[in-house]
XYZ file of N, CA and C in Angstrom:
681
model
N -37.762 23.176 -3.621
C -37.595 24.231 -4.607
C -37.971 23.716 -5.987
N -37.573 22.527 -6.324
C -37.871 21.916 -7.628
C -39.373 21.732 -7.795
N -40.029 21.302 -6.734
C -41.474 21.096 -6.782
C -42.191 22.419 -7.015
N -41.708 23.493 -6.384
C -42.320 24.803 -6.565
C -42.185 25.279 -8.005
N -40.966 25.077 -8.561
C -40.752 25.461 -9.961
C -41.681 24.694 -10.890
N -41.782 23.400 -10.664
C -42.632 22.568 -11.503
C -44.088 22.991 -11.394
N -44.528 23.316 -10.182
C -45.898 23.764 -9.964
C -46.173 25.072 -10.691
N -45.207 26.000 -10.638
C -45.348 27.270 -11.341
C -45.445 27.078 -12.843
N -44.617 26.150 -13.371
C -44.642 25.854 -14.802
C -46.007 25.318 -15.212
N -46.537 24.387 -14.418
C -47.831 23.785 -14.744
C -48.939 24.822 -14.700
N -48.884 25.697 -13.696
C -49.905 26.734 -13.590
C -49.834 27.686 -14.771
N -48.595 28.047 -15.173
C -48.435 28.950 -16.315
C -48.959 28.314 -17.587
N -48.645 27.045 -17.783
C -49.122 26.339 -18.972
C -50.634 26.251 -18.977
N -51.241 25.993 -17.818
C -52.697 25.910 -17.721
C -53.332 27.241 -18.097
N -52.738 28.325 -17.628
C -53.261 29.644 -17.952
C -53.158 29.938 -19.436
N -52.017 29.545 -20.041
C -51.829 29.753 -21.478
C -52.850 28.969 -22.285
N -53.124 27.739 -21.836
C -54.129 26.927 -22.536
C -55.502 27.564 -22.439
N -55.812 28.104 -21.276
C -57.106 28.782 -21.113
C -57.227 29.967 -22.056
N -56.137 30.751 -22.141
C -56.150 31.906 -23.032
C -56.281 31.486 -24.489
N -55.617 30.366 -24.856
C -55.701 29.883 -26.233
C -57.118 29.456 -26.572
N -57.748 28.807 -25.630
C -59.135 28.381 -25.846
C -60.054 29.583 -26.014
N -59.810 30.610 -25.213
C -60.616 31.829 -25.317
C -60.423 32.485 -26.673
N -59.160 32.461 -27.158
C -58.881 33.065 -28.459
C -59.586 32.318 -29.577
N -59.625 30.966 -29.461
C -60.305 30.164 -30.478
C -61.788 30.464 -30.525
N -62.351 30.886 -29.416
C -63.775 31.230 -29.360
C -64.020 32.668 -29.782
N -62.978 33.289 -30.365
C -63.060 34.661 -30.867
C -63.362 35.667 -29.769
N -62.904 35.341 -28.587
C -63.050 36.274 -27.470
C -61.927 37.281 -27.542
N -62.167 38.555 -27.403
C -61.101 39.566 -27.493
C -59.975 39.270 -26.500
N -58.751 39.395 -27.010
C -57.579 39.074 -26.181
C -56.910 40.322 -25.653
N -57.712 41.368 -25.548
C -57.136 42.627 -25.069
C -56.924 42.634 -23.578
N -57.600 41.720 -22.875
C -57.486 41.689 -21.416
C -56.232 40.920 -21.012
N -55.460 41.479 -20.136
C -54.237 40.834 -19.635
C -54.396 40.579 -18.154
N -54.403 39.289 -17.802
C -54.599 38.896 -16.406
C -53.319 39.154 -15.613
N -53.335 39.998 -14.618
C -52.113 40.292 -13.817
C -51.539 39.050 -13.163
N -52.391 38.139 -12.725
C -51.894 36.913 -12.082
C -51.123 36.056 -13.068
N -51.674 35.963 -14.303
C -50.989 35.171 -15.343
C -49.647 35.790 -15.678
N -49.616 37.102 -15.823
C -48.359 37.785 -16.138
C -47.324 37.587 -15.037
N -47.771 37.616 -13.807
C -46.845 37.414 -12.685
C -46.249 36.016 -12.710
N -47.108 35.012 -13.023
C -46.618 33.630 -13.113
C -45.595 33.493 -14.228
N -45.897 34.117 -15.380
C -44.956 34.061 -16.509
C -43.603 34.650 -16.115
N -43.655 35.812 -15.483
C -42.409 36.486 -15.099
C -41.588 35.641 -14.127
N -42.274 35.010 -13.169
C -41.559 34.185 -12.196
C -40.903 32.985 -12.861
N -41.658 32.345 -13.766
C -41.103 31.173 -14.466
C -39.916 31.550 -15.309
N -40.036 32.631 -16.080
C -38.939 33.058 -16.948
C -37.733 33.509 -16.142
N -37.987 34.200 -15.015
C -36.876 34.650 -14.163
C -36.136 33.471 -13.565
N -36.869 32.480 -13.058
C -36.243 31.277 -12.491
C -35.437 30.560 -13.545
N -35.996 30.454 -14.766
C -35.297 29.703 -15.818
C -34.057 30.444 -16.264
N -34.105 31.758 -16.325
C -32.937 32.535 -16.726
C -31.834 32.424 -15.696
N -32.206 32.411 -14.421
C -31.213 32.286 -13.351
C -30.500 30.946 -13.425
N -31.238 29.888 -13.750
C -30.653 28.542 -13.789
C -29.821 28.297 -15.024
N -30.348 28.663 -16.209
C -29.690 28.298 -17.464
C -28.898 29.421 -18.083
N -29.146 30.683 -17.630
C -28.421 31.803 -18.213
C -29.116 32.362 -19.439
N -30.217 31.801 -19.872
C -30.964 32.326 -21.008
C -32.424 31.955 -20.861
N -33.242 32.570 -21.719
C -34.664 32.262 -21.679
C -34.990 30.982 -22.415
N -34.022 30.462 -23.133
C -34.263 29.237 -23.905
C -34.311 28.038 -22.973
N -35.312 27.225 -23.119
C -35.450 26.057 -22.262
C -34.397 25.006 -22.540
N -34.132 24.118 -21.540
C -33.188 23.023 -21.677
C -33.936 21.720 -21.860
N -33.296 20.723 -22.540
C -33.938 19.404 -22.642
C -34.160 18.826 -21.257
N -35.232 18.067 -21.104
C -35.571 17.518 -19.791
C -34.486 16.603 -19.245
N -33.804 15.896 -20.150
C -32.773 14.946 -19.703
C -31.663 15.636 -18.946
N -31.386 16.921 -19.324
C -30.299 17.657 -18.653
C -30.823 18.861 -17.900
N -32.109 18.930 -17.695
C -32.700 20.079 -17.013
C -32.344 20.087 -15.529
N -32.250 21.296 -14.992
C -31.988 21.431 -13.555
C -33.185 21.017 -12.722
N -34.345 20.877 -13.396
C -35.541 20.438 -12.685
C -35.620 18.920 -12.565
N -34.733 18.235 -13.282
C -34.769 16.770 -13.317
C -33.934 16.207 -12.169
N -34.584 15.665 -11.153
C -33.875 15.133 -9.983
C -32.991 13.964 -10.349
N -33.435 13.103 -11.258
C -32.639 11.934 -11.635
C -31.349 12.349 -12.307
N -31.384 13.476 -13.067
C -30.164 13.965 -13.703
C -29.173 14.474 -12.660
N -29.698 15.127 -11.605
C -28.821 15.613 -10.538
C -28.129 14.458 -9.833
N -28.894 13.371 -9.580
C -28.312 12.210 -8.905
C -27.245 11.570 -9.761
N -27.499 11.538 -11.101
C -26.535 10.925 -12.021
C -25.242 11.706 -12.042
N -25.356 13.062 -12.141
C -24.151 13.880 -12.211
C -23.373 13.852 -10.908
N -24.071 13.752 -9.753
C -23.357 13.707 -8.473
C -22.647 12.388 -8.294
N -23.226 11.282 -8.810
C -22.588 9.978 -8.658
C -21.408 9.828 -9.589
N -21.403 10.565 -10.716
C -20.282 10.472 -11.654
C -19.027 11.027 -11.037
N -19.152 12.000 -10.136
C -17.974 12.621 -9.533
C -17.274 11.691 -8.572
N -17.959 10.690 -8.042
C -17.364 9.802 -7.051
C -16.164 9.026 -7.580
N -16.259 8.372 -8.790
C -15.091 7.638 -9.284
C -13.870 8.518 -9.448
N -14.089 9.814 -9.807
C -12.955 10.721 -9.959
C -12.247 10.899 -8.636
N -13.038 11.063 -7.552
C -12.448 11.205 -6.224
C -11.731 9.935 -5.807
N -12.338 8.769 -6.107
C -11.714 7.494 -5.764
C -10.421 7.316 -6.529
N -10.443 7.706 -7.828
C -9.233 7.575 -8.635
C -8.126 8.457 -8.086
N -8.496 9.685 -7.676
C -7.495 10.588 -7.110
C -6.917 10.023 -5.830
N -7.790 9.431 -4.986
C -7.317 8.826 -3.738
C -6.404 7.646 -4.029
N -6.766 6.877 -5.065
C -5.939 5.716 -5.431
C -4.568 6.161 -5.897
N -4.537 7.277 -6.669
C -3.256 7.786 -7.135
C -2.409 8.277 -5.973
N -3.066 8.935 -5.003
C -2.330 9.413 -3.829
C -1.769 8.257 -3.037
N -2.584 7.170 -2.899
C -2.120 5.989 -2.175
C -0.956 5.339 -2.891
N -1.071 5.300 -4.251
C 0.000 4.702 -5.048
C 1.291 5.477 -4.886
N 1.157 6.838 -4.888
C 2.343 7.676 -4.722
C 2.963 7.472 -3.356
N 2.088 7.355 -2.320
C 2.585 7.116 -0.966
C 3.299 5.782 -0.874
N 2.726 4.745 -1.539
C 3.341 3.424 -1.523
C 4.685 3.445 -2.219
N 4.763 4.247 -3.311
C 6.021 4.316 -4.051
C 7.120 4.899 -3.188
N 6.728 5.855 -2.296
C 7.732 6.478 -1.425
C 8.268 5.518 -0.381
N 7.507 4.442 -0.055
C 7.942 3.498 0.964
C 8.478 2.206 0.367
N 8.569 2.123 -0.964
C 9.055 0.918 -1.625
C 10.558 0.778 -1.397
N 11.104 -0.452 -1.457
C 12.546 -0.648 -1.292
C 13.329 0.131 -2.324
N 14.489 0.596 -1.959
C 15.296 1.369 -2.879
C 15.827 0.489 -3.993
N 16.276 1.130 -5.063
C 16.809 0.380 -6.191
C 18.034 -0.435 -5.813
N 18.831 0.052 -4.842
C 20.022 -0.676 -4.422
C 19.661 -2.028 -3.815
N 18.622 -2.064 -2.992
C 18.199 -3.318 -2.383
C 17.711 -4.300 -3.442
N 16.986 -3.785 -4.419
C 16.515 -4.647 -5.491
C 17.693 -5.207 -6.286
N 18.690 -4.371 -6.514
C 19.872 -4.823 -7.245
C 20.637 -5.876 -6.444
N 20.718 -5.664 -5.123
C 21.407 -6.627 -4.267
C 20.666 -7.965 -4.242
N 19.334 -7.900 -4.168
C 18.542 -9.131 -4.170
C 18.702 -9.863 -5.491
N 18.711 -9.104 -6.570
C 18.888 -9.703 -7.897
C 20.255 -10.369 -8.004
N 21.274 -9.693 -7.500
C 22.627 -10.243 -7.532
C 22.729 -11.507 -6.673
N 22.072 -11.473 -5.508
C 22.085 -12.625 -4.605
C 21.476 -13.855 -5.278
N 20.321 -13.674 -5.893
C 19.620 -14.803 -6.508
C 20.369 -15.324 -7.741
N 20.893 -14.414 -8.542
C 21.605 -14.850 -9.744
C 22.923 -15.544 -9.420
N 23.537 -15.154 -8.295
C 24.827 -15.759 -7.945
C 24.725 -16.949 -7.018
N 23.494 -17.314 -6.616
C 23.311 -18.388 -5.638
C 23.877 -19.718 -6.128
N 23.508 -20.116 -7.328
C 23.965 -21.415 -7.850
C 25.476 -21.443 -8.025
N 26.028 -20.360 -8.564
C 27.474 -20.307 -8.803
C 28.255 -20.314 -7.498
N 27.643 -19.892 -6.400
C 28.312 -19.853 -5.104
C 27.863 -20.984 -4.186
N 27.384 -22.059 -4.801
C 26.981 -23.224 -4.009
C 25.850 -22.926 -3.053
N 24.996 -21.952 -3.454
C 23.872 -21.519 -2.625
C 24.333 -21.036 -1.242
N 25.578 -20.537 -1.231
C 26.153 -19.929 -0.027
C 26.202 -20.911 1.144
N 26.357 -22.184 0.807
C 26.496 -23.214 1.845
C 27.969 -23.418 2.166
N 28.275 -23.537 3.451
C 29.653 -23.726 3.907
C 29.684 -24.892 4.885
N 30.376 -25.956 4.515
C 30.449 -27.117 5.407
C 31.305 -26.781 6.616
N 31.122 -27.562 7.674
C 31.900 -27.335 8.890
C 33.387 -27.479 8.607
N 33.751 -28.482 7.840
C 35.176 -28.705 7.544
C 35.764 -27.538 6.748
N 35.004 -27.026 5.765
C 35.493 -25.882 4.980
C 35.575 -24.623 5.837
N 34.648 -24.489 6.769
C 34.688 -23.337 7.669
C 35.951 -23.397 8.536
N 36.233 -24.568 9.096
C 37.397 -24.707 9.973
C 38.694 -24.438 9.206
N 38.743 -24.888 7.960
C 39.928 -24.634 7.138
C 40.064 -23.146 6.842
N 38.940 -22.516 6.523
C 38.958 -21.096 6.174
C 39.334 -20.229 7.363
N 38.823 -20.554 8.557
C 39.089 -19.734 9.723
C 40.547 -19.852 10.174
N 41.175 -20.967 9.855
C 42.596 -21.103 10.184
C 43.439 -20.190 9.302
N 43.024 -20.060 8.029
C 43.762 -19.203 7.099
C 43.429 -17.721 7.315
N 42.193 -17.446 7.706
C 41.754 -16.067 7.914
C 40.800 -16.033 9.099
N 41.275 -15.598 10.255
C 40.441 -15.620 11.473
C 39.340 -14.553 11.508
N 39.247 -13.737 10.457
C 38.248 -12.660 10.441
C 36.858 -13.208 10.131
N 36.379 -14.051 11.031
C 35.050 -14.639 10.911
C 34.264 -14.374 12.193
N 32.949 -14.320 12.049
C 32.068 -14.255 13.199
C 30.951 -15.260 12.963
N 30.580 -15.989 14.014
C 29.520 -16.994 13.909
C 28.254 -16.427 14.543
N 27.137 -16.571 13.843
C 25.849 -16.067 14.341
C 24.865 -17.224 14.450
N 24.303 -17.367 15.629
C 23.296 -18.393 15.919
C 21.919 -17.723 15.857
N 21.084 -18.139 14.875
C 19.781 -17.491 14.712
C 18.651 -18.272 15.387
N 18.988 -19.188 16.273
C 17.965 -19.911 17.028
C 17.435 -19.030 18.161
N 16.473 -19.557 18.880
C 15.908 -18.809 20.006
C 16.941 -18.673 21.124
N 16.683 -17.745 22.030
C 17.592 -17.529 23.161
C 17.660 -18.766 24.049
N 16.544 -19.457 24.196
C 16.529 -20.665 25.029
C 17.394 -21.759 24.425
N 17.265 -21.961 23.118
C 18.077 -22.985 22.445
C 19.552 -22.623 22.524
N 19.853 -21.348 22.355
C 21.230 -20.884 22.431
C 21.814 -21.158 23.819
N 21.037 -20.916 24.867
C 21.507 -21.102 26.239
C 21.793 -22.565 26.561
N 21.112 -23.453 25.878
C 21.319 -24.889 26.125
C 22.587 -25.430 25.464
N 23.138 -24.678 24.548
C 24.374 -25.115 23.901
C 24.551 -24.446 22.546
N 25.766 -23.941 22.281
C 26.030 -23.253 21.016
C 27.511 -23.329 20.688
N 27.857 -22.921 19.487
C 29.255 -22.892 19.078
C 29.979 -21.815 19.881
N 31.177 -22.116 20.304
C 31.937 -21.178 21.122
C 32.105 -19.836 20.404
N 31.887 -18.761 21.176
C 31.999 -17.379 20.692
C 30.903 -16.972 19.690
N 29.925 -17.827 19.486
C 28.835 -17.470 18.572
C 27.946 -16.400 19.189
N 27.483 -15.462 18.372
C 26.537 -14.441 18.805
C 25.124 -14.962 18.568
N 24.236 -14.671 19.486
C 22.849 -15.118 19.328
C 21.980 -13.967 18.817
N 21.467 -14.119 17.608
C 20.556 -13.129 17.013
C 19.357 -13.895 16.476
N 18.326 -14.103 17.303
C 17.142 -14.827 16.837
C 16.656 -14.280 15.500
N 16.260 -15.172 14.632
C 15.922 -14.809 13.254
C 14.939 -13.644 13.174
N 13.927 -13.639 14.040
C 12.912 -12.585 13.967
C 13.454 -11.214 14.346
N 14.628 -11.166 15.010
C 15.224 -9.898 15.418
C 16.419 -9.504 14.558
N 16.751 -10.333 13.593
C 18.008 -10.147 12.882
C 18.085 -8.814 12.140
N 17.045 -8.457 11.405
C 17.103 -7.245 10.583
C 17.334 -6.006 11.433
N 16.636 -5.899 12.550
C 16.785 -4.712 13.392
C 18.100 -4.697 14.167
N 18.735 -5.862 14.294
C 19.949 -5.947 15.106
C 21.207 -6.278 14.302
N 21.078 -6.368 12.988
C 22.250 -6.799 12.213
C 23.411 -5.809 12.286
N 23.114 -4.554 12.647
C 24.192 -3.580 12.778
C 25.117 -3.875 13.951
N 24.664 -4.737 14.878
C 25.494 -5.085 16.030
C 26.481 -6.214 15.724
N 26.313 -6.839 14.562
C 27.260 -7.886 14.159
C 28.534 -7.199 13.681
N 29.689 -7.541 14.228
C 30.943 -6.851 13.883
C 31.150 -6.726 12.379
N 31.487 -5.519 11.947
C 31.721 -5.253 10.527
C 33.108 -5.725 10.110
N 33.299 -5.863 8.824
C 34.611 -6.241 8.291
C 34.952 -7.703 8.470
N 33.972 -8.528 8.836
C 34.231 -9.953 9.023
C 33.255 -10.782 8.198
N 33.697 -11.962 7.802
C 32.794 -12.894 7.155
C 31.877 -13.483 8.220
N 30.677 -13.859 7.815
C 29.682 -14.323 8.772
C 29.249 -15.748 8.444
N 29.361 -16.636 9.437
C 28.868 -18.005 9.307
C 27.603 -18.103 10.153
N 26.494 -18.486 9.524
C 25.193 -18.491 10.204
C 24.659 -19.910 10.311
N 24.148 -20.251 11.482
C 23.480 -21.543 11.623
C 22.215 -21.371 12.449
N 21.288 -22.337 12.304
C 20.031 -22.279 13.040
C 19.502 -23.680 13.274
N 18.238 -23.768 13.620
C 17.620 -25.083 13.801
C 17.594 -25.846 12.478
N 17.427 -25.112 11.400
C 17.424 -25.690 10.055
C 18.273 -24.820 9.148
N 18.839 -25.421 8.123
C 19.643 -24.645 7.177
C 18.792 -23.606 6.457
N 17.495 -23.892 6.300
C 16.612 -22.928 5.632
C 16.516 -21.630 6.434
N 16.443 -21.749 7.765
C 16.415 -20.555 8.608
C 17.694 -19.747 8.446
N 18.808 -20.446 8.438
C 20.090 -19.767 8.259
C 20.166 -19.109 6.884
N 19.563 -19.760 5.877
C 19.580 -19.198 4.529
C 18.821 -17.878 4.473
N 17.693 -17.804 5.189
C 16.954 -16.535 5.246
C 17.831 -15.443 5.853
N 18.535 -15.785 6.908
C 19.398 -14.816 7.575
C 20.531 -14.377 6.653
N 21.108 -15.333 5.931
C 22.205 -15.017 5.006
C 21.725 -14.058 3.924
N 20.547 -14.319 3.380
C 20.013 -13.423 2.345
C 19.811 -12.017 2.897
N 19.243 -11.900 4.095
C 19.022 -10.589 4.698
C 20.352 -9.865 4.924
N 21.341 -10.576 5.405
C 22.651 -9.970 5.659
C 23.313 -9.499 4.368
N 23.168 -10.273 3.319
C 23.787 -9.903 2.040
C 23.054 -8.742 1.379
N 21.726 -8.821 1.362
C 20.935 -7.816 0.653
C 20.894 -6.490 1.395
N 20.610 -6.527 2.698
C 20.402 -5.296 3.449
C 21.655 -4.751 4.129
N 22.653 -5.574 4.316
C 23.866 -5.103 4.999
C 25.124 -5.292 4.169
N 24.998 -5.943 3.024
C 26.169 -6.142 2.168
C 27.241 -6.997 2.813
N 26.831 -7.919 3.695
C 27.787 -8.751 4.416
C 28.136 -10.008 3.631
N 29.349 -10.473 3.813
C 29.818 -11.710 3.180
C 29.422 -12.866 4.091
N 28.182 -13.346 3.920
C 27.612 -14.325 4.845
C 27.369 -15.668 4.172
N 27.434 -16.745 4.988
C 27.262 -18.109 4.481
C 26.486 -18.941 5.497
N 25.839 -19.964 4.987
C 25.117 -20.907 5.835
C 26.103 -21.961 6.331
N 26.261 -22.079 7.635
C 27.100 -23.129 8.204
C 26.278 -24.413 8.151
N 26.546 -25.200 7.133
C 25.686 -26.322 6.779
C 25.592 -27.377 7.886
N 24.357 -27.776 8.185
C 24.143 -28.819 9.187
C 23.976 -28.287 10.587
N 24.339 -27.013 10.816
C 24.160 -26.404 12.116
C 24.914 -27.092 13.240
N 24.338 -27.055 14.422
C 24.986 -27.582 15.626
C 25.226 -29.091 15.555
N 24.307 -29.902 15.012
C 24.576 -31.340 14.919
C 25.813 -31.644 14.075
N 25.973 -30.935 12.948
C 27.147 -31.155 12.096
C 28.418 -30.696 12.815
N 28.304 -29.647 13.575
C 29.442 -29.138 14.343
C 29.912 -30.175 15.368
N 28.961 -30.749 16.072
C 29.296 -31.770 17.056
C 29.798 -33.045 16.386
N 29.221 -33.380 15.229
C 29.645 -34.581 14.505
C 31.103 -34.460 14.044
N 31.566 -33.229 13.858
C 32.953 -33.006 13.458
C 33.887 -33.004 14.661
N 33.331 -33.287 15.864
C 34.145 -33.364 17.078
C 34.420 -32.021 17.704
N 33.644 -31.017 17.325
C 33.876 -29.677 17.855
C 33.067 -29.453 19.129
N 33.540 -28.550 19.962
C 32.970 -28.312 21.282
C 31.717 -27.438 21.211
N 30.789 -27.742 22.103
C 29.580 -26.933 22.277
C 29.614 -26.366 23.690
N 29.327 -25.075 23.828
C 29.403 -24.420 25.134
C 28.046 -23.815 25.495
N 27.937 -23.449 26.765
C 26.697 -22.815 27.236
C 26.924 -21.377 27.686
N 28.149 -20.928 27.657
C 28.448 -19.565 28.060
C 27.886 -18.580 27.050
N 27.126 -17.629 27.540
C 26.500 -16.645 26.650
C 27.479 -15.537 26.325
N 27.735 -15.372 25.037
C 28.638 -14.311 24.588
C 27.863 -13.004 24.425
N 26.855 -13.028 23.582
C 26.020 -11.865 23.382
C 24.709 -12.325 22.787
N 23.623 -11.698 23.262
C 22.307 -12.116 22.821
C 21.502 -10.902 22.363
N 21.039 -10.939 21.089
C 20.206 -9.860 20.552
C 18.757 -10.335 20.596
N 18.058 -10.058 21.669
C 16.698 -10.548 21.791
C 15.676 -9.512 21.342
N 16.022 -8.244 21.347
C 15.030 -7.188 21.029
C 15.525 -6.337 19.861
């Protein structure tokens, strides 16, 4: 369509130049070529339809300029991308942790040093449980390690399953957590405090410290949260 318009324009201009040359030669201009008039009408009609007036547009912004069309179509793309980015951002905001969890995490980190980093020695645990038996012990090692030996009455909640299964840990009790390493138990303690509001502590030294204190290790399975 653009090529046809351009061709019509060129033909009209050529005809006008011919007429101008004839006029310069003092040839009477009383004759009106029907073909020329038809070309003029078509060009003016096409231009009026595109621009809304008979006044021509600059070539840089003309509807006949293919490069201008490509430029204007490519400009719209960033707007669409920006809108998609905003929608994604809004969706992400809806799935972000609630303010309560952030406050709990902040409280946990700020109170860590003052609370001895939530570490509880075996001796302090034994003293505390004698004064208040409302304790539960959680073993965050694998099920296989738990089966080979664990603290009596300890519940087995492998670390990778803890968040989905923490609701099965009896409520209203303090929680002593141990694992293969104190760092693993610390992760579990943080999750229990932040996401469940539990009064949890790392049973420092884990099973080796428990045995070193002369305490019994059993193989009887109390409860295992594997899934």
